[in-house]
PDB file of C-alpha atoms and ligand atoms in Angstrom:
ATOM      1  CA  UNK A   1      -9.739   5.919   6.492  1.00 42.00           C
ATOM      2  CA  UNK A   2     -12.999   6.669   8.215  1.00 41.00           C
ATOM      3  CA  UNK A   3     -15.027   3.942   9.815  1.00 45.00           C
ATOM      4  CA  UNK A   4     -12.473   1.185   9.307  1.00 52.00           C
ATOM      5  CA  UNK A   5      -9.803   2.230  11.754  1.00 55.00           C
ATOM      6  CA  UNK A   6      -9.076  -0.382  14.359  1.00 56.00           C
ATOM      7  CA  UNK A   7     -10.555   0.721  17.698  1.00 64.00           C
ATOM      8  CA  UNK A   8      -7.848   1.345  20.237  1.00 70.00           C
ATOM      9  CA  UNK A   9      -8.135  -0.849  23.298  1.00 73.00           C
ATOM     10  CA  UNK A  10      -8.593   0.853  26.671  1.00 73.00           C
ATOM     11  CA  UNK A  11      -5.303   1.897  28.261  1.00 74.00           C
ATOM     12  CA  UNK A  12      -3.486   1.877  24.905  1.00 76.00           C
ATOM     13  CA  UNK A  13      -0.380   3.995  25.451  1.00 78.00           C
ATOM     14  CA  UNK A  14       1.474   4.352  22.190  1.00 84.00           C
ATOM     15  CA  UNK A  15       4.927   5.084  23.613  1.00 87.00           C
ATOM     16  CA  UNK A  16       4.676   2.119  25.940  1.00 90.00           C
ATOM     17  CA  UNK A  17       3.694  -0.195  23.050  1.00 88.00           C
ATOM     18  CA  UNK A  18       6.484   1.076  20.821  1.00 89.00           C
ATOM     19  CA  UNK A  19       8.941   0.426  23.619  1.00 91.00           C
ATOM     20  CA  UNK A  20       7.567  -3.018  24.448  1.00 92.00           C
ATOM     21  CA  UNK A  21       7.848  -4.206  20.836  1.00 95.00           C
ATOM     22  CA  UNK A  22      11.008  -2.237  20.015  1.00 95.00           C
ATOM     23  CA  UNK A  23      12.865  -5.420  18.989  1.00 95.00           C
ATOM     24  CA  UNK A  24      10.841  -5.483  15.769  1.00 96.00           C
ATOM     25  CA  UNK A  25      11.066  -1.725  15.065  1.00 96.00           C
ATOM     26  CA  UNK A  26      13.929  -0.042  13.231  1.00 96.00           C
ATOM     27  CA  UNK A  27      14.184   3.584  14.287  1.00 93.00           C
ATOM     28  CA  UNK A  28      17.346   4.340  12.311  1.00 95.00           C
ATOM     29  CA  UNK A  29      16.567   2.639   9.014  1.00 97.00           C
ATOM     30  CA  UNK A  30      18.864   4.863   6.942  1.00 97.00           C
ATOM     31  CA  UNK A  31      21.913   3.269   8.547  1.00 97.00           C
ATOM     32  CA  UNK A  32      20.843  -0.073   7.031  1.00 98.00           C
ATOM     33  CA  UNK A  33      20.553   1.204   3.439  1.00 98.00           C
ATOM     34  CA  UNK A  34      22.580  -1.139   1.241  1.00 98.00           C
ATOM     35  CA  UNK A  35      22.993  -3.807   3.937  1.00 97.00           C
ATOM     36  CA  UNK A  36      19.500  -4.721   5.132  1.00 98.00           C
ATOM     37  CA  UNK A  37      19.887  -8.446   4.418  1.00 97.00           C
ATOM     38  CA  UNK A  38      23.257  -8.644   6.116  1.00 94.00           C
ATOM     39  CA  UNK A  39      22.154  -6.465   9.047  1.00 95.00           C
ATOM     40  CA  UNK A  40      18.937  -8.420   9.693  1.00 95.00           C
ATOM     41  CA  UNK A  41      20.189 -11.986   9.110  1.00 91.00           C
ATOM     42  CA  UNK A  42      20.309 -13.957  12.380  1.00 82.00           C
ATOM     43  CA  UNK A  43      23.775 -14.306  13.916  1.00 82.00           C
ATOM     44  CA  UNK A  44      25.139 -17.740  13.005  1.00 79.00           C
ATOM     45  CA  UNK A  45      22.023 -18.506  10.935  1.00 73.00           C
ATOM     46  CA  UNK A  46      21.466 -18.568   7.175  1.00 76.00           C
ATOM     47  CA  UNK A  47      21.581 -15.280   5.281  1.00 87.00           C
ATOM     48  CA  UNK A  48      18.218 -13.861   4.249  1.00 95.00           C
ATOM     49  CA  UNK A  49      17.954 -14.093   0.441  1.00 96.00           C
ATOM     50  CA  UNK A  50      15.627 -11.247  -0.599  1.00 98.00           C
ATOM     51  CA  UNK A  51      14.060  -8.061   0.758  1.00 98.00           C
ATOM     52  CA  UNK A  52      10.363  -7.344   0.197  1.00 98.00           C
ATOM     53  CA  UNK A  53       8.778  -4.099   1.208  1.00 98.00           C
ATOM     54  CA  UNK A  54       5.151  -3.878   2.395  1.00 98.00           C
ATOM     55  CA  UNK A  55       4.534  -0.161   1.994  1.00 98.00           C
ATOM     56  CA  UNK A  56       1.535   1.151   3.972  1.00 98.00           C
ATOM     57  CA  UNK A  57       1.509  -2.146   5.866  1.00 98.00           C
ATOM     58  CA  UNK A  58      -1.180  -1.092   8.345  1.00 98.00           C
ATOM     59  CA  UNK A  59      -1.434  -3.462  11.317  1.00 97.00           C
ATOM     60  CA  UNK A  60       0.917  -5.876   9.589  1.00 98.00           C
ATOM     61  CA  UNK A  61      -1.288  -8.946   9.126  1.00 98.00           C
ATOM     62  CA  UNK A  62      -0.220  -9.487   5.512  1.00 98.00           C
ATOM     63  CA  UNK A  63       3.470  -8.924   6.243  1.00 98.00           C
ATOM     64  CA  UNK A  64       3.372 -11.264   9.268  1.00 98.00           C
ATOM     65  CA  UNK A  65       1.671 -14.056   7.321  1.00 98.00           C
ATOM     66  CA  UNK A  66       4.140 -13.580   4.444  1.00 98.00           C
ATOM     67  CA  UNK A  67       7.111 -13.636   6.835  1.00 97.00           C
ATOM     68  CA  UNK A  68       5.858 -16.828   8.498  1.00 97.00           C
ATOM     69  CA  UNK A  69       5.494 -18.529   5.126  1.00 97.00           C
ATOM     70  CA  UNK A  70       8.939 -17.529   3.832  1.00 97.00           C
ATOM     71  CA  UNK A  71      11.438 -17.401   6.722  1.00 95.00           C
ATOM     72  CA  UNK A  72      14.389 -16.836   4.368  1.00 96.00           C
ATOM     73  CA  UNK A  73      12.906 -13.589   3.013  1.00 97.00           C
ATOM     74  CA  UNK A  74      13.211 -10.290   4.894  1.00 98.00           C
ATOM     75  CA  UNK A  75       9.925  -8.378   5.046  1.00 98.00           C
ATOM     76  CA  UNK A  76      10.121  -4.680   5.854  1.00 98.00           C
ATOM     77  CA  UNK A  77       6.778  -3.115   6.760  1.00 98.00           C
ATOM     78  CA  UNK A  78       6.567   0.658   6.477  1.00 98.00           C
ATOM     79  CA  UNK A  79       3.687   2.775   7.702  1.00 97.00           C
ATOM     80  CA  UNK A  80       3.289   6.476   8.395  1.00 96.00           C
ATOM     81  CA  UNK A  81       1.029   5.800  11.428  1.00 95.00           C
ATOM     82  CA  UNK A  82       2.937   4.948  14.622  1.00 94.00           C
ATOM     83  CA  UNK A  83      -0.141   3.104  15.942  1.00 93.00           C
ATOM     84  CA  UNK A  84      -0.019   0.764  12.950  1.00 95.00           C
ATOM     85  CA  UNK A  85       3.719   0.263  13.451  1.00 96.00           C
ATOM     86  CA  UNK A  86       3.075  -0.622  17.112  1.00 95.00           C
ATOM     87  CA  UNK A  87       0.432  -3.218  16.198  1.00 95.00           C
ATOM     88  CA  UNK A  88       2.544  -4.737  13.432  1.00 97.00           C
ATOM     89  CA  UNK A  89       5.599  -4.911  15.720  1.00 97.00           C
ATOM     90  CA  UNK A  90       3.507  -6.633  18.388  1.00 96.00           C
ATOM     91  CA  UNK A  91       2.561  -9.278  15.826  1.00 97.00           C
ATOM     92  CA  UNK A  92       6.190  -9.744  14.750  1.00 98.00           C
ATOM     93  CA  UNK A  93       7.352 -10.161  18.361  1.00 97.00           C
ATOM     94  CA  UNK A  94       4.481 -12.369  19.564  1.00 97.00           C
ATOM     95  CA  UNK A  95       4.705 -14.616  16.472  1.00 97.00           C
ATOM     96  CA  UNK A  96       8.516 -14.836  16.819  1.00 96.00           C
ATOM     97  CA  UNK A  97       9.122 -13.487  13.303  1.00 96.00           C
ATOM     98  CA  UNK A  98      12.797 -12.507  13.164  1.00 95.00           C
ATOM     99  CA  UNK A  99      12.429 -11.761   9.425  1.00 96.00           C
ATOM    100  CA  UNK A 100       9.836  -8.987   9.853  1.00 97.00           C
ATOM    101  CA  UNK A 101      11.023  -5.454  10.635  1.00 98.00           C
ATOM    102  CA  UNK A 102       8.780  -2.431  11.004  1.00 98.00           C
ATOM    103  CA  UNK A 103       9.732   1.113  10.101  1.00 97.00           C
ATOM    104  CA  UNK A 104       7.782   4.293  10.830  1.00 96.00           C
ATOM    105  CA  UNK A 105       8.297   6.280   7.613  1.00 97.00           C
ATOM    106  CA  UNK A 106       6.642   7.648   4.493  1.00 97.00           C
ATOM    107  CA  UNK A 107       6.495   6.257   0.984  1.00 97.00           C
ATOM    108  CA  UNK A 108       8.508   9.204  -0.270  1.00 97.00           C
ATOM    109  CA  UNK A 109      11.437   8.099   1.948  1.00 98.00           C
ATOM    110  CA  UNK A 110      12.088   4.811   0.106  1.00 98.00           C
ATOM    111  CA  UNK A 111      15.067   5.999  -1.939  1.00 98.00           C
ATOM    112  CA  UNK A 112      16.826   7.057   1.280  1.00 98.00           C
ATOM    113  CA  UNK A 113      16.001   3.877   3.168  1.00 98.00           C
ATOM    114  CA  UNK A 114      17.175   1.425   0.509  1.00 98.00           C
ATOM    115  CA  UNK A 115      20.131   1.319  -1.858  1.00 98.00           C
ATOM    116  CA  UNK A 116      19.652   1.039  -5.632  1.00 98.00           C
ATOM    117  CA  UNK A 117      18.617  -2.510  -6.514  1.00 98.00           C
ATOM    118  CA  UNK A 118      18.140  -3.597  -2.891  1.00 98.00           C
ATOM    119  CA  UNK A 119      14.403  -4.382  -2.965  1.00 98.00           C
ATOM    120  CA  UNK A 120      13.037  -7.513  -4.663  1.00 98.00           C
ATOM    121  CA  UNK A 121       9.364  -6.624  -4.434  1.00 98.00           C
ATOM    122  CA  UNK A 122       7.277  -3.661  -3.322  1.00 99.00           C
ATOM    123  CA  UNK A 123       3.825  -4.588  -2.076  1.00 98.00           C
ATOM    124  CA  UNK A 124       1.043  -1.996  -2.044  1.00 98.00           C
ATOM    125  CA  UNK A 125      -2.056  -3.466  -0.420  1.00 98.00           C
ATOM    126  CA  UNK A 126      -5.087  -1.190  -0.410  1.00 98.00           C
ATOM    127  CA  UNK A 127      -3.142   2.066  -0.244  1.00 97.00           C
ATOM    128  CA  UNK A 128      -5.049   5.121   0.959  1.00 96.00           C
ATOM    129  CA  UNK A 129      -6.824   6.493  -2.172  1.00 96.00           C
ATOM    130  CA  UNK A 130      -6.597  10.258  -1.446  1.00 96.00           C
ATOM    131  CA  UNK A 131      -9.364  10.964  -4.006  1.00 95.00           C
ATOM    132  CA  UNK A 132      -8.927  14.751  -4.271  1.00 94.00           C
ATOM    133  CA  UNK A 133      -6.769  16.270  -6.992  1.00 96.00           C
ATOM    134  CA  UNK A 134      -4.770  18.338  -4.508  1.00 97.00           C
ATOM    135  CA  UNK A 135      -3.824  15.168  -2.576  1.00 97.00           C
ATOM    136  CA  UNK A 136      -2.892  13.075  -5.630  1.00 98.00           C
ATOM    137  CA  UNK A 137       0.848  13.266  -4.915  1.00 97.00           C
ATOM    138  CA  UNK A 138       0.257  11.425  -1.633  1.00 97.00           C
ATOM    139  CA  UNK A 139      -0.966   8.284  -3.429  1.00 98.00           C
ATOM    140  CA  UNK A 140       1.540   5.455  -3.257  1.00 98.00           C
ATOM    141  CA  UNK A 141       0.917   4.791  -6.970  1.00 98.00           C
ATOM    142  CA  UNK A 142       1.530   8.393  -8.063  1.00 98.00           C
ATOM    143  CA  UNK A 143       4.095   8.807 -10.857  1.00 98.00           C
ATOM    144  CA  UNK A 144       6.647  10.419  -8.512  1.00 98.00           C
ATOM    145  CA  UNK A 145       6.418   7.427  -6.162  1.00 98.00           C
ATOM    146  CA  UNK A 146       6.754   4.928  -9.019  1.00 98.00           C
ATOM    147  CA  UNK A 147       9.928   6.684 -10.166  1.00 98.00           C
ATOM    148  CA  UNK A 148      11.339   6.256  -6.645  1.00 98.00           C
ATOM    149  CA  UNK A 149      10.448   2.549  -6.701  1.00 98.00           C
ATOM    150  CA  UNK A 150      12.413   2.189  -9.960  1.00 98.00           C
ATOM    151  CA  UNK A 151      15.504   3.407  -8.105  1.00 98.00           C
ATOM    152  CA  UNK A 152      15.410   0.737  -5.391  1.00 98.00           C
ATOM    153  CA  UNK A 153      14.032  -2.283  -7.244  1.00 98.00           C
ATOM    154  CA  UNK A 154      16.443  -5.115  -8.057  1.00 98.00           C
ATOM    155  CA  UNK A 155      16.731  -6.276 -11.682  1.00 97.00           C
ATOM    156  CA  UNK A 156      13.594  -8.329 -12.339  1.00 96.00           C
ATOM    157  CA  UNK A 157      11.970  -6.869  -9.205  1.00 98.00           C
ATOM    158  CA  UNK A 158       8.327  -5.854  -9.224  1.00 98.00           C
ATOM    159  CA  UNK A 159       5.567  -3.797  -7.668  1.00 98.00           C
ATOM    160  CA  UNK A 160       2.407  -5.692  -6.666  1.00 98.00           C
ATOM    161  CA  UNK A 161      -0.606  -3.459  -6.125  1.00 98.00           C
ATOM    162  CA  UNK A 162      -4.097  -4.377  -4.907  1.00 98.00           C
ATOM    163  CA  UNK A 163      -7.118  -2.181  -4.264  1.00 98.00           C
ATOM    164  CA  UNK A 164     -10.898  -2.295  -3.929  1.00 96.00           C
ATOM    165  CA  UNK A 165     -11.046   1.041  -5.758  1.00 96.00           C
ATOM    166  CA  UNK A 166     -11.795   0.986  -9.480  1.00 95.00           C
ATOM    167  CA  UNK A 167     -10.998   4.746  -9.827  1.00 96.00           C
ATOM    168  CA  UNK A 168      -7.667   4.383  -8.005  1.00 97.00           C
ATOM    169  CA  UNK A 169      -6.848   1.340 -10.136  1.00 98.00           C
ATOM    170  CA  UNK A 170      -7.683   3.202 -13.375  1.00 98.00           C
ATOM    171  CA  UNK A 171      -5.609   6.211 -12.284  1.00 98.00           C
ATOM    172  CA  UNK A 172      -2.719   3.948 -11.253  1.00 98.00           C
ATOM    173  CA  UNK A 173      -2.650   2.220 -14.650  1.00 98.00           C
ATOM    174  CA  UNK A 174      -1.910   5.618 -16.217  1.00 98.00           C
ATOM    175  CA  UNK A 175       0.901   6.189 -13.713  1.00 98.00           C
ATOM    176  CA  UNK A 176       2.586   2.811 -14.211  1.00 98.00           C
ATOM    177  CA  UNK A 177       2.571   3.444 -17.953  1.00 97.00           C
ATOM    178  CA  UNK A 178       4.009   6.960 -17.592  1.00 97.00           C
ATOM    179  CA  UNK A 179       6.731   5.644 -15.261  1.00 98.00           C
ATOM    180  CA  UNK A 180       7.793   3.070 -17.874  1.00 97.00           C
ATOM    181  CA  UNK A 181       6.602  -0.049 -16.035  1.00 98.00           C
ATOM    182  CA  UNK A 182       5.483  -3.156 -17.920  1.00 98.00           C
ATOM    183  CA  UNK A 183       2.525  -5.099 -16.564  1.00 98.00           C
ATOM    184  CA  UNK A 184       3.127  -8.797 -15.976  1.00 98.00           C
ATOM    185  CA  UNK A 185      -0.297  -9.314 -14.337  1.00 98.00           C
ATOM    186  CA  UNK A 186      -3.553  -7.388 -14.345  1.00 98.00           C
ATOM    187  CA  UNK A 187      -6.779  -8.565 -12.766  1.00 98.00           C
ATOM    188  CA  UNK A 188     -10.280  -7.414 -11.903  1.00 97.00           C
ATOM    189  CA  UNK A 189     -10.615 -10.278  -9.426  1.00 97.00           C
ATOM    190  CA  UNK A 190      -7.218 -10.668  -7.798  1.00 98.00           C
ATOM    191  CA  UNK A 191      -8.453 -13.042  -5.067  1.00 97.00           C
ATOM    192  CA  UNK A 192      -9.781 -15.483  -7.669  1.00 97.00           C
ATOM    193  CA  UNK A 193      -6.567 -15.169  -9.722  1.00 98.00           C
ATOM    194  CA  UNK A 194      -4.173 -15.517  -6.805  1.00 98.00           C
ATOM    195  CA  UNK A 195      -6.151 -17.416  -4.169  1.00 97.00           C
ATOM    196  CA  UNK A 196      -3.117 -18.376  -2.119  1.00 98.00           C
ATOM    197  CA  UNK A 197      -1.896 -14.821  -1.442  1.00 98.00           C
ATOM    198  CA  UNK A 198      -2.123 -13.838   2.244  1.00 98.00           C
ATOM    199  CA  UNK A 199      -5.193 -11.687   2.962  1.00 98.00           C
ATOM    200  CA  UNK A 200      -4.601  -8.192   4.329  1.00 97.00           C
ATOM    201  CA  UNK A 201      -6.712  -6.581   7.068  1.00 97.00           C
ATOM    202  CA  UNK A 202      -8.370  -4.258   4.562  1.00 97.00           C
ATOM    203  CA  UNK A 203      -8.994  -6.994   2.023  1.00 97.00           C
ATOM    204  CA  UNK A 204     -10.764  -9.044   4.664  1.00 97.00           C
ATOM    205  CA  UNK A 205     -12.988  -6.237   5.859  1.00 95.00           C
ATOM    206  CA  UNK A 206     -13.761  -4.662   2.490  1.00 95.00           C
ATOM    207  CA  UNK A 207     -14.439  -8.112   1.045  1.00 94.00           C
ATOM    208  CA  UNK A 208     -17.161  -8.565   3.660  1.00 94.00           C
ATOM    209  CA  UNK A 209     -18.680  -5.299   2.417  1.00 93.00           C
ATOM    210  CA  UNK A 210     -18.852  -6.638  -1.132  1.00 92.00           C
ATOM    211  CA  UNK A 211     -15.565  -5.413  -2.604  1.00 94.00           C
ATOM    212  CA  UNK A 212     -13.806  -7.308  -5.331  1.00 94.00           C
ATOM    213  CA  UNK A 213     -10.098  -6.717  -5.621  1.00 97.00           C
ATOM    214  CA  UNK A 214      -8.277  -5.150  -8.555  1.00 98.00           C
ATOM    215  CA  UNK A 215      -4.642  -6.155  -8.818  1.00 98.00           C
ATOM    216  CA  UNK A 216      -1.559  -5.738 -10.926  1.00 98.00           C
ATOM    217  CA  UNK A 217       2.113  -6.624 -10.946  1.00 98.00           C
ATOM    218  CA  UNK A 218       4.591  -4.516 -12.892  1.00 98.00           C
ATOM    219  CA  UNK A 219       8.332  -4.430 -13.535  1.00 98.00           C
ATOM    220  CA  UNK A 220      10.392  -1.439 -14.647  1.00 98.00           C
ATOM    221  CA  UNK A 221      10.799  -1.334 -18.433  1.00 97.00           C
ATOM    222  CA  UNK A 222      12.904   1.057 -20.481  1.00 94.00           C
ATOM    223  CA  UNK A 223      12.367   4.717 -19.719  1.00 90.00           C
ATOM    224  CA  UNK A 224      13.083   7.059 -22.603  1.00 80.00           C
ATOM    225  CA  UNK A 225      12.739  10.808 -22.834  1.00 85.00           C
ATOM    226  CA  UNK A 226      11.090  13.232 -20.465  1.00 90.00           C
ATOM    227  CA  UNK A 227       8.590  11.827 -17.972  1.00 94.00           C
ATOM    228  CA  UNK A 228       5.620  14.115 -17.569  1.00 95.00           C
ATOM    229  CA  UNK A 229       2.359  13.892 -15.646  1.00 96.00           C
ATOM    230  CA  UNK A 230      -0.480  13.908 -18.194  1.00 96.00           C
ATOM    231  CA  UNK A 231      -3.216  12.065 -16.291  1.00 97.00           C
ATOM    232  CA  UNK A 232      -6.377  13.434 -14.666  1.00 97.00           C
ATOM    233  CA  UNK A 233      -5.532  13.707 -10.993  1.00 97.00           C
ATOM    234  CA  UNK A 234      -8.968  13.715  -9.342  1.00 96.00           C
ATOM    235  CA  UNK A 235     -10.251  10.168  -8.803  1.00 96.00           C
ATOM    236  CA  UNK A 236     -13.793  11.437  -9.474  1.00 93.00           C
ATOM    237  CA  UNK A 237     -12.757  11.563 -13.155  1.00 95.00           C
ATOM    238  CA  UNK A 238     -12.321   7.781 -13.165  1.00 95.00           C
ATOM    239  CA  UNK A 239     -15.770   6.920 -11.772  1.00 93.00           C
ATOM    240  CA  UNK A 240     -18.338   5.526 -14.216  1.00 89.00           C
ATOM    241  CA  UNK A 241     -20.705   8.067 -15.770  1.00 85.00           C
ATOM    242  CA  UNK A 242     -23.810   6.326 -14.415  1.00 85.00           C
ATOM    243  CA  UNK A 243     -23.401   6.268 -10.644  1.00 87.00           C
ATOM    244  CA  UNK A 244     -26.856   4.762 -10.081  1.00 82.00           C
ATOM    245  CA  UNK A 245     -25.406   1.453 -11.311  1.00 78.00           C
ATOM    246  CA  UNK A 246     -22.522   1.534  -8.831  1.00 85.00           C
ATOM    247  CA  UNK A 247     -23.301  -1.273  -6.382  1.00 86.00           C
ATOM    248  CA  UNK A 248     -20.043  -1.014  -4.381  1.00 90.00           C
ATOM    249  CA  UNK A 249     -18.633   2.368  -3.414  1.00 91.00           C
ATOM    250  CA  UNK A 250     -14.842   2.158  -3.071  1.00 91.00           C
ATOM    251  CA  UNK A 251     -13.406   2.723   0.377  1.00 89.00           C
ATOM    252  CA  UNK A 252     -12.562   6.381   0.997  1.00 88.00           C
ATOM    253  CA  UNK A 253     -14.786   7.579  -1.867  1.00 89.00           C
ATOM    254  CA  UNK A 254     -18.157   7.567  -0.127  1.00 89.00           C
ATOM    255  CA  UNK A 255     -18.167  11.383   0.186  1.00 89.00           C
ATOM    256  CA  UNK A 256     -17.121  11.936  -3.428  1.00 89.00           C
ATOM    257  CA  UNK A 257     -19.745   9.527  -4.766  1.00 90.00           C
ATOM    258  CA  UNK A 258     -22.540  11.021  -2.621  1.00 89.00           C
ATOM    259  CA  UNK A 259     -21.666  14.557  -3.776  1.00 89.00           C
ATOM    260  CA  UNK A 260     -21.565  13.505  -7.422  1.00 88.00           C
ATOM    261  CA  UNK A 261     -24.863  11.610  -7.133  1.00 87.00           C
ATOM    262  CA  UNK A 262     -26.514  14.711  -5.604  1.00 87.00           C
ATOM    263  CA  UNK A 263     -25.008  16.964  -8.268  1.00 86.00           C
ATOM    264  CA  UNK A 264     -26.136  14.753 -11.114  1.00 82.00           C
ATOM    265  CA  UNK A 265     -29.619  14.369  -9.595  1.00 81.00           C
ATOM    266  CA  UNK A 266     -29.899  18.204  -9.419  1.00 83.00           C
ATOM    267  CA  UNK A 267     -28.663  18.580 -12.995  1.00 80.00           C
ATOM    268  CA  UNK A 268     -31.145  15.888 -14.114  1.00 76.00           C
ATOM    269  CA  UNK A 269     -34.017  17.680 -12.343  1.00 76.00           C
ATOM    270  CA  UNK A 270     -33.180  20.941 -14.148  1.00 75.00           C
ATOM    271  CA  UNK A 271     -33.431  19.374 -17.632  1.00 67.00           C
TER     272      UNK A 271
HETATM  273  C1  LIG B 301      -6.044   1.472   3.829  1.00 60.62           C
HETATM  274  S1  LIG B 301      -4.703   1.122   4.860  1.00 60.62           S
HETATM  275  C2  LIG B 301      -4.147  -0.467   4.252  1.00 60.62           C
HETATM  276  C3  LIG B 301      -3.361  -1.220   5.254  1.00 60.62           C
HETATM  277  C4  LIG B 301      -2.848  -2.600   4.817  1.00 60.62           C
HETATM  278  N1  LIG B 301      -1.952  -2.517   3.698  1.00 60.62           N
HETATM  279  C5  LIG B 301      -4.006  -3.511   4.498  1.00 60.62           C
HETATM  280  O1  LIG B 301      -4.205  -3.844   3.311  1.00 60.62           O
HETATM  281  O2  LIG B 301      -4.698  -3.926   5.441  1.00 60.62           O
HETATM  282  C6  LIG B 301      -3.449   2.217   4.233  1.00 60.62           C
HETATM  283  C7  LIG B 301      -2.257   2.335   5.137  1.00 60.62           C
HETATM  284  O3  LIG B 301      -1.267   3.101   4.476  1.00 60.62           O
HETATM  285  C8  LIG B 301      -0.681   4.025   5.386  1.00 60.62           C
HETATM  286  N2  LIG B 301      -0.177   5.138   4.572  1.00 60.62           N
HETATM  287  C9  LIG B 301      -0.897   6.055   3.884  1.00 60.62           C
HETATM  288  N3  LIG B 301      -0.079   6.891   3.207  1.00 60.62           N
HETATM  289  C10 LIG B 301       1.183   6.468   3.460  1.00 60.62           C
HETATM  290  C11 LIG B 301       2.466   6.924   3.049  1.00 60.62           C
HETATM  291  N4  LIG B 301       2.605   7.957   2.229  1.00 60.62           N
HETATM  292  N5  LIG B 301       3.547   6.263   3.492  1.00 60.62           N
HETATM  293  C12 LIG B 301       3.417   5.208   4.341  1.00 60.62           C
HETATM  294  N6  LIG B 301       2.232   4.730   4.761  1.00 60.62           N
HETATM  295  C13 LIG B 301       1.128   5.344   4.319  1.00 60.62           C
HETATM  296  C14 LIG B 301      -1.792   4.376   6.349  1.00 60.62           C
HETATM  297  O4  LIG B 301      -1.312   4.806   7.614  1.00 60.62           O
HETATM  298  C15 LIG B 301      -2.528   3.026   6.453  1.00 60.62           C
HETATM  299  O5  LIG B 301      -2.038   2.245   7.513  1.00 60.62           O
END
């Protein structure tokens, strides 16, 4: 995620941070599978009513704002980067958000961390695009991931996905269809459509660079027969043919777009 990583402050010692904000970090999340709401509800207080998962939560701004707005909902933020977990946990502790828990884990772990039907909503804000074909399975909207989400979503539960990346969005539409999801919302300007949604760190920064946001919400529909990957896996395949007209280059695809522009310019010069 070149160029957009948060700069680490001087004297940032990861272990020390993780320890300082340990109250908001769950290091043994598997033990809570099937009883997250019960296990995280405040002693003597009202029971939390729903679990929402912010997968790839980054520094946790979106999850923290969501948790502040809905104190009776449990927000679980998962990220593979311990630094992000440390920042998000700091926010949860400093803002006094007892309904926000951070977990260092990977998207592929979800079916072990949650019981079937335990998750009301899975939120995917600006997931890392992994443009290359060989990395496609790492995308949080890859078919294999979507099949895992089906296992943990509650009846009527949904996946909400937002991205600045038109190629990732186009690829993801193929995956949601293959995984038997039904779209209940699809937008090429998610901020205009849902203006009251909290803004994530990446949405804020990419918006300043001219990004508009693609978004969708989808619920599991019937799944019949064999599920098979039939989509093009390289995100380059989903870019428009005429790259000279591309005014905004999606985050994480700068290298791919530059290479393709050079290639096409060379091919054009030969003809
Ligand atoms: C582009 S950032 C978006 C962060 C945040 N959602 C936002 O909108 O500001 C993507 C985040 O996903 C995390 N990530 C990437 N692959 C992941 C995976 N397989 N499982 C969990 N987190 C992942 C990265 O560490 C990073 O923090």
